[in-house]
Tab-separated table of C-alpha atoms in Angstrom:
chain	number	residue	atom	x	y	z
A	1	MET	CA	16.867	-7.657	-10.433
A	2	ASN	CA	17.521	-10.920	-8.916
A	3	THR	CA	16.104	-14.207	-10.570
A	4	PHE	CA	12.523	-14.686	-9.208
A	5	TYR	CA	10.878	-18.088	-9.031
A	6	PHE	CA	8.001	-18.606	-6.626
A	7	CYS	CA	4.541	-19.875	-7.206
A	8	PRO	CA	2.229	-18.216	-4.781
A	9	ARG	CA	-1.046	-19.601	-3.490
A	10	GLY	CA	-2.311	-16.057	-2.640
A	11	LEU	CA	-1.298	-12.353	-3.283
A	12	ILE	CA	-1.466	-9.606	-0.744
A	13	PHE	CA	-1.230	-6.050	-1.916
A	14	ASP	CA	-0.377	-2.767	-0.297
A	15	MET	CA	-2.651	-0.066	-1.832
A	16	ASP	CA	-1.438	3.469	-1.845
A	17	GLY	CA	1.485	3.973	-4.125
A	18	LEU	CA	1.353	0.175	-5.123
A	19	LEU	CA	-1.973	-0.533	-6.682
A	20	PHE	CA	-2.936	3.133	-7.048
A	21	ASP	CA	-1.126	6.245	-7.835
A	22	SER	CA	-2.668	7.698	-4.578
A	23	GLU	CA	0.431	9.194	-2.911
A	24	PRO	CA	0.007	12.411	-4.920
A	25	VAL	CA	-3.714	12.519	-3.765
A	26	TRP	CA	-2.667	12.123	-0.193
A	27	ALA	CA	-0.185	14.907	-0.586
A	28	ILE	CA	-2.989	17.218	-1.730
A	29	ALA	CA	-5.293	16.155	1.052
A	30	GLU	CA	-2.496	16.568	3.701
A	31	GLY	CA	-1.448	19.993	2.193
A	32	ALA	CA	-4.798	21.311	2.251
A	33	MET	CA	-5.202	20.142	5.914
A	34	LEU	CA	-1.835	21.728	6.870
A	35	GLU	CA	-2.583	24.912	4.928
A	36	ALA	CA	-5.861	25.274	6.869
A	37	ARG	CA	-3.729	25.319	9.962
A	38	GLY	CA	-1.221	27.763	8.654
A	39	ARG	CA	1.529	25.201	7.798
A	40	ALA	CA	3.376	24.448	4.757
A	41	MET	CA	4.160	20.860	3.546
A	42	ASP	CA	7.766	19.602	4.788
A	43	HIS	CA	8.641	16.401	3.010
A	44	GLU	CA	11.487	15.753	5.589
A	45	ILE	CA	8.751	15.409	8.200
A	46	HIS	CA	6.742	13.088	6.010
A	47	ARG	CA	9.132	10.746	4.517
A	48	PRO	CA	9.907	8.570	7.484
A	49	LEU	CA	6.336	8.267	8.275
A	50	ILE	CA	5.210	6.888	4.859
A	51	GLY	CA	3.556	3.221	5.231
A	52	MET	CA	2.494	3.833	8.906
A	53	ARG	CA	-1.019	3.527	9.960
A	54	MET	CA	-2.997	6.739	9.835
A	55	ARG	CA	-3.045	7.405	13.508
A	56	GLU	CA	0.730	6.905	13.924
A	57	PHE	CA	1.393	8.900	10.854
A	58	LEU	CA	-0.776	11.773	12.088
A	59	ALA	CA	0.855	11.482	15.474
A	60	GLY	CA	4.057	12.119	13.649
A	61	VAL	CA	2.759	15.013	11.520
A	62	ARG	CA	1.199	16.575	14.767
A	63	THR	CA	4.538	16.499	16.452
A	64	GLY	CA	6.475	17.586	13.487
A	65	TYR	CA	4.360	20.619	12.656
A	66	ARG	CA	3.464	21.308	16.297
A	67	LEU	CA	-0.091	21.258	15.740
A	68	SER	CA	-2.697	21.739	18.523
A	69	ASP	CA	-5.354	19.455	17.024
A	70	THR	CA	-5.985	15.925	18.396
A	71	VAL	CA	-5.034	13.025	16.261
A	72	ASP	CA	-8.646	12.250	15.927
A	73	GLU	CA	-9.426	15.681	14.602
A	74	LEU	CA	-6.638	15.463	12.023
A	75	ALA	CA	-7.787	11.930	10.876
A	76	ALA	CA	-11.450	13.246	10.555
A	77	ASP	CA	-10.205	16.156	8.458
A	78	VAL	CA	-7.742	14.393	5.974
A	79	THR	CA	-10.186	11.340	5.497
A	80	ALA	CA	-12.954	13.680	4.565
A	81	ARG	CA	-10.757	15.529	2.048
A	82	MET	CA	-9.342	12.123	0.539
A	83	ILE	CA	-12.742	10.558	0.161
A	84	ALA	CA	-13.975	13.737	-1.889
A	85	LEU	CA	-10.707	13.484	-4.026
A	86	ILE	CA	-10.694	9.828	-4.733
A	87	PRO	CA	-13.167	9.542	-7.400
A	88	HIS	CA	-11.582	12.233	-9.365
A	89	LYS	CA	-7.986	11.910	-8.666
A	90	VAL	CA	-6.911	8.371	-7.936
A	91	ILE	CA	-5.767	6.129	-10.929
A	92	PRO	CA	-4.344	2.735	-11.114
A	93	ARG	CA	-0.642	2.267	-11.238
A	94	PRO	CA	0.791	0.589	-14.447
A	95	GLY	CA	0.207	-2.998	-14.736
A	96	ALA	CA	-2.420	-3.163	-11.864
A	97	VAL	CA	-5.363	-4.088	-14.201
A	98	GLU	CA	-3.453	-6.574	-16.141
A	99	LEU	CA	-2.177	-8.282	-12.826
A	100	LEU	CA	-5.533	-8.486	-11.124
A	101	ALA	CA	-7.176	-9.727	-14.228
A	102	TYR	CA	-4.472	-12.341	-14.591
A	103	LEU	CA	-4.803	-13.504	-10.943
A	104	GLN	CA	-8.705	-13.537	-11.301
A	105	THR	CA	-8.467	-15.721	-14.388
A	106	ARG	CA	-6.309	-18.165	-12.543
A	107	ARG	CA	-8.465	-18.132	-9.298
A	108	ILE	CA	-5.615	-17.000	-7.201
A	109	PRO	CA	-7.047	-15.362	-4.051
A	110	CYS	CA	-5.880	-11.702	-3.269
A	111	ALA	CA	-6.125	-9.327	-0.302
A	112	ILE	CA	-5.336	-5.748	0.462
A	113	ALA	CA	-3.145	-5.115	3.525
A	114	SER	CA	-3.112	-1.238	3.716
A	115	SER	CA	-2.196	1.149	6.584
A	116	SER	CA	-5.073	3.533	5.332
A	117	PRO	CA	-8.353	3.339	7.294
A	118	MET	CA	-11.101	1.099	5.908
A	119	PRO	CA	-13.305	3.936	4.648
A	120	ILE	CA	-10.443	5.047	2.315
A	121	ILE	CA	-9.726	1.499	1.154
A	122	ASP	CA	-13.371	0.835	0.415
A	123	ALA	CA	-13.719	4.164	-1.420
A	124	VAL	CA	-10.608	3.696	-3.646
A	125	VAL	CA	-11.547	0.070	-4.529
A	126	THR	CA	-15.190	0.949	-5.217
A	127	SER	CA	-14.154	3.845	-7.352
A	128	GLN	CA	-12.327	1.477	-9.734
A	129	ARG	CA	-15.089	-1.181	-9.496
A	130	TRP	CA	-12.392	-3.654	-8.213
A	131	ASP	CA	-14.474	-5.115	-5.569
A	132	THR	CA	-14.492	-8.630	-7.117
A	133	TYR	CA	-10.759	-8.925	-7.164
A	134	PHE	CA	-10.345	-9.069	-3.441
A	135	GLU	CA	-11.420	-11.616	-0.973
A	136	THR	CA	-10.632	-9.333	1.946
A	137	HIS	CA	-9.446	-5.802	2.845
A	138	VAL	CA	-7.168	-5.500	5.997
A	139	CYS	CA	-6.539	-1.914	7.433
A	140	GLY	CA	-4.102	-0.826	10.018
A	141	ASP	CA	-6.805	-0.482	12.706
A	142	ASP	CA	-7.572	-4.168	12.305
A	143	VAL	CA	-4.271	-5.261	13.856
A	144	ALA	CA	-2.455	-4.479	17.086
A	145	HIS	CA	0.669	-3.176	15.515
A	146	GLY	CA	1.047	-1.334	12.141
A	147	LYS	CA	3.804	-1.536	9.540
A	148	PRO	CA	6.726	-2.142	9.823
A	149	ALA	CA	5.402	-4.874	12.392
A	150	PRO	CA	4.228	-7.889	10.482
A	151	ASP	CA	0.662	-8.075	11.885
A	152	ILE	CA	-1.251	-6.764	8.925
A	153	TYR	CA	0.369	-9.356	6.588
A	154	LEU	CA	-0.158	-12.160	9.142
A	155	GLU	CA	-3.920	-11.281	9.313
A	156	ALA	CA	-4.351	-10.933	5.571
A	157	ALA	CA	-2.796	-14.468	5.004
A	158	ARG	CA	-5.081	-15.646	7.819
A	159	ARG	CA	-8.133	-14.462	6.234
A	160	LEU	CA	-7.074	-16.026	2.986
A	161	GLY	CA	-6.762	-19.300	4.734
A	162	LEU	CA	-2.980	-19.352	4.064
A	163	ALA	CA	0.291	-19.099	5.697
A	164	ALA	CA	2.184	-15.879	4.975
A	165	ALA	CA	4.940	-17.998	3.476
A	166	GLU	CA	2.509	-19.127	0.857
A	167	CYS	CA	1.833	-15.614	-0.224
A	168	LEU	CA	3.505	-13.096	-2.465
A	169	ALA	CA	3.442	-9.586	-0.896
A	170	LEU	CA	3.651	-6.522	-3.119
A	171	GLU	CA	4.821	-3.216	-1.571
A	172	ASP	CA	6.047	0.321	-2.462
A	173	SER	CA	7.438	1.646	0.746
A	174	PRO	CA	10.374	0.364	2.880
A	175	ASN	CA	8.174	0.241	6.021
A	176	GLY	CA	5.586	-1.951	4.166
A	177	SER	CA	8.244	-4.315	2.829
A	178	ARG	CA	9.729	-4.730	6.228
A	179	ALA	CA	6.398	-5.727	7.557
A	180	ALA	CA	5.928	-8.195	4.704
A	181	VAL	CA	9.267	-9.852	5.127
A	182	ALA	CA	8.867	-9.875	8.971
A	183	ALA	CA	5.642	-11.918	8.345
A	184	GLY	CA	7.504	-14.340	6.249
A	185	ALA	CA	5.754	-13.485	2.769
A	186	VAL	CA	8.056	-13.524	-0.333
A	187	THR	CA	8.042	-9.709	-1.006
A	188	ILE	CA	8.550	-7.881	-4.202
A	189	ALA	CA	9.075	-4.053	-3.811
A	190	ILE	CA	8.023	-1.774	-6.598
A	191	PRO	CA	9.177	1.538	-5.269
A	192	ASP	CA	7.055	4.563	-5.443
A	193	LEU	CA	9.711	7.045	-6.453
A	194	SER	CA	7.685	9.963	-5.272
A	195	HIS	CA	8.773	9.189	-1.660
A	196	THR	CA	11.625	6.474	-1.892
A	197	THR	CA	14.374	5.086	-3.938
A	198	ARG	CA	15.274	1.640	-5.158
A	199	GLU	CA	18.489	1.606	-3.009
A	200	ALA	CA	16.263	1.913	0.183
A	201	PHE	CA	15.257	-1.718	-0.404
A	202	THR	CA	18.642	-3.169	-0.654
A	203	GLU	CA	18.703	-4.574	2.827
A	204	ILE	CA	15.107	-5.623	2.902
A	205	THR	CA	14.369	-7.752	-0.219
A	206	PRO	CA	16.237	-8.930	-3.127
A	207	TYR	CA	13.216	-8.417	-5.443
A	208	VAL	CA	12.723	-4.894	-6.513
A	209	PHE	CA	10.850	-4.432	-9.757
A	210	GLU	CA	10.046	-1.392	-11.935
A	211	SER	CA	6.275	-2.117	-12.130
A	212	LEU	CA	3.447	-4.488	-11.766
A	213	HIS	CA	3.885	-5.506	-15.379
A	214	GLU	CA	6.943	-7.434	-14.295
A	215	VAL	CA	4.873	-9.290	-11.692
A	216	VAL	CA	2.623	-10.679	-14.388
A	217	THR	CA	5.791	-11.694	-16.473
A	218	VAL	CA	7.455	-13.758	-13.507
A	219	LEU	CA	3.909	-15.358	-12.535
A	220	GLU	CA	3.478	-16.560	-16.082
A	221	THR	CA	7.029	-17.997	-16.085
A	222	CYS	CA	6.022	-19.800	-12.848
A	223	ALA	CA	2.764	-21.062	-14.422
A	224	LEU	CA	4.571	-22.428	-17.498
A	225	GLY	CA	7.142	-24.158	-15.325
């Protein structure tokens, strides 16, 4: 890990795979959706699509599996399945609770910038009773271009009243990390090893951590400095 020293005025979080261990839940929902259409999950189809907005993700799924459904039909199906699963299946990633409590104590504003649609973001955050931690949620549908374009991070920073360069972005996927870096945010990647590797971030950001616990550690160092 490269030496990290940056005192952010705000934090912008990805959600799936970063704050919450929700990628396995998405896999359940997507697998059930595909099974209902006589298809079996193929991770080679899914891997390059991780981090994209739902409609772009599902357009890739539709093409990859040669489905006849429209993207809207697929989106309605998988969203309904996810919302049913969230209260029972989604759990926080290691260090998430501690990091959010640390930031709240120090009154550092936070935002979510997730490619998931807003009903999913709201359902996940509410299921954990984390509504008070975030000043705003930005979803992929709120911006013109989804990750890996920088739009969602620029919009999240704008809503926090900050420049992206004043913010620390936390991501788990290469596409999301590219978006944050392109926006000008200092970016820490915490790879979700269910769909990527540490090596995938080599050319994206020098800051690749094992867990959100390490983020608390480096921010405490900054506060002491």
